[in-house]
Short mmCIF file of C-alpha atoms in Angstrom, two decimals:
data_model
loop_
_atom_site.label_atom_id
_atom_site.label_comp_id
_atom_site.label_asym_id
_atom_site.label_seq_id
_atom_site.Cartn_x
_atom_site.Cartn_y
_atom_site.Cartn_z
CA MET A 609 116.12 -53.63 59.81
CA ASN A 610 112.58 -52.79 61.41
CA ILE A 611 112.51 -49.31 62.99
CA PHE A 612 109.38 -48.35 64.62
CA VAL A 613 109.58 -44.50 65.05
CA VAL A 614 107.62 -43.00 68.17
CA ASN A 615 106.42 -39.33 67.76
CA SER A 616 104.74 -38.46 71.45
CA GLY A 617 103.05 -35.25 71.43
CA SER A 618 101.05 -33.41 74.14
CA SER A 619 98.23 -35.19 73.32
CA SER A 620 98.98 -37.51 70.58
CA ILE A 621 101.05 -40.07 69.54
CA LYS A 622 102.30 -40.53 65.63
CA TYR A 623 103.93 -43.53 64.75
CA GLN A 624 105.59 -45.44 61.67
CA LEU A 625 107.37 -48.68 61.31
CA PHE A 626 109.89 -48.59 58.68
CA ARG A 627 111.79 -51.51 56.99
CA MET A 628 115.03 -49.74 55.97
CA PRO A 629 116.31 -49.05 53.84
CA SER A 630 112.92 -48.40 52.36
CA GLU A 631 111.54 -45.09 53.06
CA THR A 632 107.64 -46.22 52.37
CA PRO A 633 106.50 -47.04 55.84
CA LEU A 634 104.98 -50.44 56.62
CA CYS A 635 102.27 -48.95 58.52
CA SER A 636 101.60 -45.60 60.22
CA GLY A 637 99.20 -44.09 62.37
CA LEU A 638 97.87 -41.39 64.66
CA VAL A 639 96.24 -41.68 68.19
CA GLU A 640 94.78 -38.04 69.19
CA ARG A 641 92.98 -36.97 72.32
CA ILE A 642 94.78 -39.00 74.65
CA GLY A 643 93.43 -38.32 78.04
CA LEU A 644 89.85 -38.05 76.96
CA ASP A 645 86.98 -40.69 76.41
CA ASN A 646 86.75 -40.20 72.88
CA ALA A 647 90.32 -40.99 72.09
CA ALA A 648 90.84 -42.21 68.59
CA ILE A 649 93.44 -44.17 66.74
CA THR A 650 93.76 -44.23 62.83
CA HIS A 651 95.92 -47.04 61.69
CA GLN A 652 96.96 -47.53 58.39
CA THR A 653 98.78 -50.32 56.64
CA GLY A 654 99.82 -50.70 52.62
CA THR A 655 99.10 -48.18 49.71
CA GLY A 656 96.81 -47.55 46.67
CA GLU A 657 93.99 -50.55 45.94
CA GLU A 658 95.65 -52.63 49.17
CA GLU A 659 95.32 -49.62 51.53
CA LYS A 660 94.03 -50.70 54.86
CA VAL A 661 92.85 -48.37 57.54
CA VAL A 662 91.83 -49.24 61.00
CA LYS A 663 89.54 -46.60 63.17
CA ARG A 664 88.89 -47.07 66.50
CA THR A 665 87.19 -44.75 69.10
CA LEU A 666 88.26 -45.72 72.83
CA SER A 667 89.04 -44.25 76.40
CA LEU A 668 93.11 -43.68 76.57
CA PRO A 669 93.89 -42.07 79.89
CA ASP A 670 97.38 -41.78 78.89
CA HIS A 671 100.16 -42.23 76.69
CA GLU A 672 101.12 -45.57 78.14
CA ALA A 673 97.92 -47.10 77.02
CA GLY A 674 97.93 -45.14 73.69
CA LEU A 675 101.29 -46.99 72.80
CA LEU A 676 100.16 -50.37 74.27
CA ALA A 677 96.87 -50.21 72.01
CA VAL A 678 99.51 -49.33 68.93
CA THR A 679 101.66 -52.23 69.72
CA GLN A 680 98.51 -54.56 69.63
CA LEU A 681 97.72 -53.46 66.16
CA LEU A 682 101.54 -53.75 65.33
CA ALA A 683 101.26 -57.33 65.81
CA SER A 684 97.32 -57.89 65.19
CA PRO A 685 96.46 -60.79 62.89
CA GLU A 686 94.32 -58.46 60.41
CA VAL A 687 96.53 -55.29 60.03
CA GLY A 688 99.71 -56.61 61.54
CA MET A 689 103.19 -56.12 60.02
CA ILE A 690 105.00 -58.15 62.85
CA GLN A 691 104.37 -61.14 64.74
CA ASP A 692 106.13 -60.44 67.67
CA PRO A 693 107.35 -56.90 69.29
CA GLN A 694 110.82 -58.22 69.33
CA GLU A 695 111.21 -58.11 65.61
CA ILE A 696 111.63 -54.42 65.87
CA ASP A 697 115.13 -53.54 65.99
CA VAL A 698 114.81 -50.00 66.43
CA VAL A 699 112.84 -47.73 68.14
CA GLY A 700 113.45 -44.17 67.52
CA HIS A 701 112.01 -41.66 69.57
CA ARG A 702 111.23 -37.68 68.97
CA VAL A 703 112.42 -35.73 72.38
CA VAL A 704 111.45 -32.29 72.43
CA HIS A 705 114.22 -30.64 74.42
CA GLY A 706 117.73 -31.75 74.74
CA GLY A 707 119.42 -28.79 76.19
CA GLU A 708 122.88 -28.23 75.23
CA ALA A 709 123.87 -31.87 76.64
CA PHE A 710 122.41 -33.18 73.11
CA ALA A 711 123.35 -31.49 69.81
CA ALA A 712 122.71 -34.72 67.99
CA THR A 713 120.94 -37.95 67.85
CA ALA A 714 121.88 -40.34 70.70
CA PHE A 715 121.58 -43.91 72.05
CA ILE A 716 119.51 -44.10 75.08
CA THR A 717 121.05 -45.17 78.31
CA PRO A 718 120.32 -44.47 82.03
CA ALA A 719 122.17 -41.19 81.70
CA VAL A 720 120.69 -39.89 78.76
CA LYS A 721 117.45 -40.52 80.45
CA ALA A 722 118.23 -38.90 83.58
CA GLU A 723 119.21 -35.86 81.32
CA ILE A 724 115.82 -35.85 79.24
CA LYS A 725 114.33 -36.07 82.87
CA LYS A 726 116.03 -32.85 83.95
CA LEU A 727 114.83 -30.75 81.08
CA PHE A 728 110.93 -31.84 81.90
CA SER A 729 110.69 -27.74 83.26
CA LEU A 730 111.61 -26.58 80.03
CA ALA A 731 109.28 -28.53 77.92
CA PRO A 732 106.42 -29.60 80.24
CA LEU A 733 103.69 -30.39 77.73
CA HIS A 734 106.08 -32.86 75.81
CA ASN A 735 109.27 -34.03 77.51
CA PRO A 736 107.52 -36.27 80.13
CA SER A 737 105.45 -37.75 77.55
CA ASN A 738 108.77 -38.41 75.63
CA TYR A 739 110.14 -39.87 78.49
CA LEU A 740 107.10 -42.06 78.84
CA GLY A 741 106.90 -43.11 75.78
CA ILE A 742 111.12 -44.28 76.13
CA GLU A 743 110.15 -46.16 79.17
CA VAL A 744 107.21 -48.08 77.92
CA ALA A 745 108.84 -48.78 74.67
CA GLU A 746 112.02 -50.32 76.76
CA ARG A 747 109.38 -52.60 78.55
CA ILE A 748 107.80 -53.61 75.27
CA PHE A 749 110.37 -54.16 72.34
CA THR A 750 113.35 -55.49 74.85
CA ASN A 751 115.18 -56.56 71.82
CA ALA A 752 115.57 -52.94 70.25
CA ARG A 753 118.03 -50.27 70.30
CA GLN A 754 116.25 -47.30 71.67
CA ILE A 755 117.31 -43.76 70.24
CA ALA A 756 116.61 -40.26 70.84
CA VAL A 757 116.43 -37.79 67.94
CA PHE A 758 116.27 -33.88 69.74
CA ASP A 759 114.16 -31.55 68.35
CA THR A 760 116.59 -28.87 69.39
CA ALA A 761 119.32 -30.26 67.48
CA PHE A 762 118.66 -28.62 63.97
CA HIS A 763 118.98 -25.25 65.57
CA GLN A 764 122.16 -25.40 67.12
CA THR A 765 123.37 -23.68 63.81
CA MET A 766 122.07 -20.21 64.86
CA PRO A 767 124.49 -17.99 65.33
CA GLU A 768 125.51 -16.24 69.05
CA LYS A 769 123.62 -13.17 68.17
CA ALA A 770 120.38 -15.16 67.62
CA PHE A 771 120.54 -17.61 70.43
CA ARG A 772 121.87 -15.42 73.38
CA TYR A 773 119.33 -13.31 75.62
CA ALA A 774 120.11 -9.87 76.49
CA ILE A 775 120.59 -10.73 80.38
CA PRO A 776 124.13 -10.92 82.47
CA ASN A 777 126.37 -13.05 80.91
CA ALA A 778 126.67 -15.62 83.93
CA PHE A 779 122.96 -16.71 83.24
CA TYR A 780 124.37 -18.23 79.67
CA THR A 781 127.88 -19.41 81.10
CA GLU A 782 126.99 -20.96 84.17
CA GLN A 783 123.27 -21.83 83.75
CA ARG A 784 123.18 -22.09 79.88
CA ILE A 785 119.97 -20.13 79.34
CA ARG A 786 119.86 -19.49 75.88
CA ALA A 787 117.29 -19.88 72.86
CA TYR A 788 117.19 -23.56 71.64
CA GLY A 789 114.35 -23.93 69.49
CA PHE A 790 112.36 -26.64 68.99
CA HIS A 791 110.46 -28.63 66.12
CA GLY A 792 113.87 -29.10 64.44
CA THR A 793 113.21 -32.56 62.90
CA SER A 794 110.35 -31.13 61.02
CA HIS A 795 112.28 -28.07 60.21
CA LYS A 796 114.70 -29.72 58.85
CA TYR A 797 112.81 -32.32 56.83
CA VAL A 798 110.84 -29.68 55.06
CA SER A 799 113.53 -27.20 54.41
CA GLU A 800 115.56 -30.02 52.69
CA GLN A 801 112.59 -30.99 50.73
CA ALA A 802 111.83 -27.12 49.74
CA ALA A 803 115.29 -26.79 48.68
CA GLN A 804 115.03 -30.16 46.43
CA TYR A 805 111.74 -29.07 45.26
CA LEU A 806 113.55 -25.27 44.11
CA GLN A 807 116.59 -27.13 42.99
CA LYS A 808 118.24 -24.74 45.12
CA PRO A 809 120.40 -26.18 47.87
CA GLU A 810 121.26 -22.76 49.16
CA ALA A 811 117.47 -21.49 49.30
CA LYS A 812 116.60 -18.72 51.94
CA LEU A 813 113.45 -20.29 53.38
CA ILE A 814 111.08 -19.45 56.19
CA THR A 815 109.26 -22.65 57.38
CA ILE A 816 106.16 -22.41 59.29
CA HIS A 817 105.33 -25.22 61.57
CA LEU A 818 101.75 -25.26 62.52
CA GLY A 819 100.25 -27.98 64.81
CA ASN A 820 99.11 -27.71 68.43
CA GLY A 821 102.34 -26.24 69.18
CA CYS A 822 103.75 -23.68 66.54
CA SER A 823 106.91 -22.53 65.53
CA MET A 824 109.13 -21.01 62.57
CA ALA A 825 112.41 -20.76 61.27
CA ALA A 826 114.74 -18.89 59.33
CA VAL A 827 116.44 -20.93 57.16
CA ALA A 828 119.60 -20.69 54.87
CA ASN A 829 121.88 -23.14 53.07
CA GLY A 830 120.04 -25.79 54.96
CA ARG A 831 121.13 -24.32 58.30
CA SER A 832 118.76 -22.54 60.84
CA ILE A 833 119.53 -19.41 61.55
CA ASP A 834 116.80 -18.28 63.96
CA THR A 835 113.45 -19.75 65.23
CA SER A 836 110.63 -18.34 66.87
CA MET A 837 110.71 -20.73 70.31
CA GLY A 838 113.20 -20.11 72.65
CA PHE A 839 114.44 -21.31 75.97
CA GLY A 840 111.28 -23.70 76.02
CA PRO A 841 108.63 -23.96 73.53
CA LEU A 842 106.41 -21.27 75.08
CA ALA A 843 107.58 -18.43 73.13
CA GLY A 844 106.81 -17.37 69.36
CA LEU A 845 103.41 -18.02 67.70
CA VAL A 846 100.06 -18.29 69.21
CA MET A 847 99.25 -22.10 69.58
CA GLY A 848 96.97 -24.54 70.73
CA THR A 849 97.15 -23.89 74.46
CA ARG A 850 100.21 -21.57 74.65
CA SER A 851 100.18 -18.18 74.80
CA GLY A 852 103.48 -17.63 72.81
CA ASP A 853 105.16 -13.93 72.90
CA ILE A 854 104.01 -12.26 75.94
CA ASP A 855 104.92 -8.93 77.78
CA PRO A 856 107.32 -10.25 80.90
CA SER A 857 105.72 -7.93 83.20
CA ILE A 858 102.31 -9.71 82.76
CA ILE A 859 104.05 -12.45 84.59
CA PHE A 860 105.27 -10.32 87.32
CA HIS A 861 101.42 -8.79 87.81
CA LEU A 862 99.71 -12.26 87.83
CA ILE A 863 102.23 -13.34 91.01
CA ASN A 864 102.79 -9.96 92.64
CA GLN A 865 99.41 -8.13 92.26
CA LEU A 866 96.94 -11.23 91.69
CA GLY A 867 98.39 -13.93 94.02
CA TYR A 868 99.56 -16.35 91.21
CA SER A 869 102.11 -18.80 92.22
CA PRO A 870 105.06 -19.71 89.83
CA GLU A 871 103.26 -22.88 89.30
CA GLN A 872 99.75 -21.64 88.40
CA VAL A 873 101.36 -18.98 85.81
CA SER A 874 103.31 -21.64 84.34
CA THR A 875 99.95 -23.84 83.91
CA LEU A 876 98.10 -20.54 82.59
CA LEU A 877 100.82 -20.02 80.18
CA ASN A 878 101.40 -23.57 78.99
CA LYS A 879 98.25 -25.41 79.19
CA GLN A 880 95.15 -23.00 79.37
CA SER A 881 96.03 -20.11 76.91
CA GLY A 882 96.73 -19.71 73.07
CA MET A 883 93.67 -20.62 70.94
CA LEU A 884 92.18 -22.38 73.92
CA GLY A 885 92.45 -19.47 76.30
CA LEU A 886 90.86 -17.42 73.72
CA THR A 887 87.77 -19.79 72.27
CA GLY A 888 87.44 -22.66 74.58
CA HIS A 889 88.65 -24.78 72.30
CA SER A 890 92.39 -26.01 71.01
CA ASP A 891 91.68 -27.93 68.25
CA MET A 892 91.37 -25.58 64.97
CA ARG A 893 88.63 -27.71 63.36
CA ASP A 894 86.36 -26.78 66.25
CA ILE A 895 87.45 -23.30 66.26
CA SER A 896 86.83 -23.06 62.42
CA GLN A 897 83.23 -24.03 62.58
CA GLU A 898 82.51 -21.96 65.66
CA MET A 899 83.82 -18.84 63.22
CA ASN A 900 81.88 -20.29 60.50
CA GLU A 901 78.99 -20.06 62.80
CA GLY A 902 79.50 -16.25 63.40
CA SER A 903 81.55 -16.64 66.57
CA HIS A 904 83.49 -12.95 67.24
CA GLU A 905 85.88 -14.99 69.58
CA ALA A 906 86.77 -17.38 66.99
CA ALA A 907 87.14 -14.95 64.22
CA LEU A 908 89.68 -12.63 66.65
CA ALA A 909 91.63 -15.78 67.51
CA TYR A 910 91.74 -16.83 63.88
CA ASP A 911 93.17 -12.80 63.28
CA MET A 912 95.49 -12.91 65.91
CA TYR A 913 96.76 -16.47 64.94
CA ALA A 914 98.06 -15.16 61.28
CA TYR A 915 98.96 -11.70 62.45
CA ARG A 916 101.59 -13.11 64.64
CA ILE A 917 102.78 -15.42 61.72
CA LYS A 918 103.05 -12.62 59.41
CA LYS A 919 105.05 -10.47 62.12
CA TYR A 920 107.52 -13.23 62.18
CA ILE A 921 107.56 -13.64 58.25
CA GLY A 922 108.56 -9.59 58.26
CA ALA A 923 111.30 -10.45 60.81
CA TYR A 924 112.69 -13.46 59.09
CA ALA A 925 112.91 -11.92 55.70
CA ALA A 926 114.82 -9.26 57.45
CA VAL A 927 117.15 -11.72 59.00
CA LEU A 928 117.66 -13.76 55.64
CA ASN A 929 118.06 -10.68 53.65
CA GLY A 930 115.90 -12.02 51.06
CA LEU A 931 113.36 -14.76 50.64
CA ASP A 932 112.83 -17.63 48.09
CA ALA A 933 109.72 -19.30 49.54
CA ILE A 934 107.79 -19.67 52.64
CA VAL A 935 106.89 -22.98 53.77
CA PHE A 936 103.55 -24.23 55.40
CA THR A 937 103.58 -27.77 57.00
CA ALA A 938 102.20 -29.90 59.97
CA GLY A 939 98.41 -30.28 61.03
CA VAL A 940 97.25 -26.98 60.93
CA GLY A 941 99.61 -25.58 58.25
CA GLU A 942 99.09 -28.67 55.72
CA ASN A 943 95.07 -28.66 56.20
CA ASP A 944 94.02 -25.34 57.40
CA ALA A 945 93.61 -23.30 54.05
CA THR A 946 91.63 -20.42 55.80
CA VAL A 947 95.15 -20.16 58.12
CA ARG A 948 97.10 -19.97 54.99
CA ALA A 949 94.91 -17.42 53.17
CA ASP A 950 94.82 -14.87 56.14
CA VAL A 951 98.77 -15.21 56.60
CA CYS A 952 99.48 -14.45 52.94
CA GLN A 953 96.83 -11.59 52.65
CA ASP A 954 98.29 -8.09 51.95
CA MET A 955 101.79 -9.49 51.94
CA ASP A 956 102.35 -8.05 48.40
CA PHE A 957 105.24 -5.76 49.44
CA LEU A 958 107.10 -9.08 50.26
CA GLY A 959 106.43 -10.51 46.93
CA ILE A 960 103.89 -13.02 48.67
CA GLN A 961 100.91 -13.80 46.29
CA LEU A 962 98.69 -16.72 47.14
CA ASP A 963 96.59 -18.18 44.34
CA ILE A 964 93.18 -18.85 46.35
CA GLU A 965 92.14 -22.03 44.14
CA LYS A 966 95.41 -23.65 44.60
CA ASN A 967 95.21 -23.02 48.16
CA GLN A 968 91.82 -24.91 48.02
CA GLU A 969 93.16 -28.12 46.76
CA ARG A 970 94.04 -30.93 48.96
CA SER A 971 96.86 -33.04 47.99
CA LYS A 972 99.47 -35.06 50.41
CA ARG A 973 102.33 -33.82 47.68
CA PRO A 974 104.68 -31.05 47.65
CA ARG A 975 103.27 -28.29 46.07
CA GLU A 976 103.01 -24.81 45.15
CA ILE A 977 100.13 -22.55 45.87
CA ASN A 978 101.15 -19.20 44.91
CA THR A 979 100.17 -17.28 41.77
CA PRO A 980 102.54 -17.56 38.68
CA GLY A 981 103.35 -13.76 39.45
CA SER A 982 104.60 -14.46 42.97
CA ARG A 983 108.11 -13.51 43.69
CA VAL A 984 108.14 -15.75 46.69
CA LYS A 985 107.06 -19.47 46.29
CA ILE A 986 104.32 -20.45 48.70
CA LEU A 987 104.97 -23.98 49.52
CA LEU A 988 102.88 -26.86 50.94
CA ILE A 989 105.23 -29.51 51.97
CA PRO A 990 103.83 -32.39 54.34
CA THR A 991 106.14 -32.82 56.97
CA ASN A 992 107.27 -36.46 57.69
CA GLU A 993 109.10 -36.26 61.01
CA GLU A 994 108.87 -39.81 61.33
CA LEU A 995 110.90 -40.69 58.32
CA GLU A 996 113.41 -37.89 59.07
CA ILE A 997 113.88 -39.43 62.82
CA ALA A 998 114.29 -43.23 60.94
CA GLN A 999 116.94 -41.67 58.77
CA GLN A 1000 118.96 -40.20 61.76
CA CYS A 1001 118.67 -43.36 63.47
CA ILE A 1002 120.24 -45.29 60.48
CA THR A 1003 123.24 -42.39 60.28
CA LEU A 1004 123.95 -42.92 64.07
CA LEU A 1005 124.08 -46.81 63.68
CA GLU A 1006 126.14 -46.62 60.55
CA ASP A 1007 128.73 -43.96 62.40
CA SER A 1008 128.64 -46.07 65.66
CA ARG A 1009 129.71 -48.97 63.65
CA ALA A 1010 132.14 -46.80 61.52
CA ALA A 1011 133.80 -45.73 64.86
CA SER A 1012 133.76 -49.20 66.17
CA SER A 1013 135.71 -50.76 62.81
CA SER A 1014 138.35 -48.16 63.18
CA GLU A 1015 139.27 -48.65 66.66
CA ASN A 1016 139.31 -52.57 66.16
#
């Protein structure tokens, strides 16, 4: 079964093509810097000596242009793995916000699409891109079942004391205003990998997903019990363009005293803040370069970024009443040794001790980067949201077939 997984981010598309049940993708790729003239596609097929990598720089005004370019590569004579888009059996889509309407993976129908669209305001950087990816995929892969995997689903195990806000009850019972959490597909995957690595299914873990969007989760016995993002993906850590946690009084001040409209405040906090607001850059590679060149603003931004993560580690260690490991993952978490070093500095009281040399090593495999004497393991585990999505698609199809068989 050919499963094509589409993971549309705010300015990127990650994708993998699986021929299940094999967990090794036939090809994978990344479209970066969508919306810019120097957008880039990196498309990889094969492994080892037979690996082929195609890199292209081109102008991609939107996600539709990006996905169309990817489709051409999938069926190209040079690196293609299919001859026709109709060979795709399933397209699995990452959808950021499922609200309380979706606590599990779902077949995409007009009703499901309508619900996803209703949630645009709660995930303004992602749900519109996810929705567009679905619509484009429906036009291109007309023979495929379209399936949505929701980032919010993994966090549905949070206890009510963690997901409720201290506002009048009617806002939850009538409007469903609560913390939902995000990056659930990634947190689920790396927490399972960490528990397997530790050979401890009941492990107490803090998973730290650091990309353009950033979040953390407290995971015990394989279940999310708290997470840093909330009603929307704006809360929690300092991110590429999002502010993370902010005093709500600032919002009132912006509106009442400085004349901002609610739409302007939303744009400010979601698209113009975070590392972009502090440094003028949202890409950590650019910020790191400026810091190395002596920029005070870049150095301060790195300090603020790491400081917020450390605060959440302390909070979640308390919530978990113990800690077996912290897990770094996603683009920044996997590749930025400076961030990991800053986060783990002066954490001896919690038993977190980083091995400087191991932290500098590069590897795609799950590994420890703590000292031998560290009470808490520091794990670097590459996330694989695409594989997790493919596996959830298979599970949904199998459950659907089993239900049909029992009815007959």
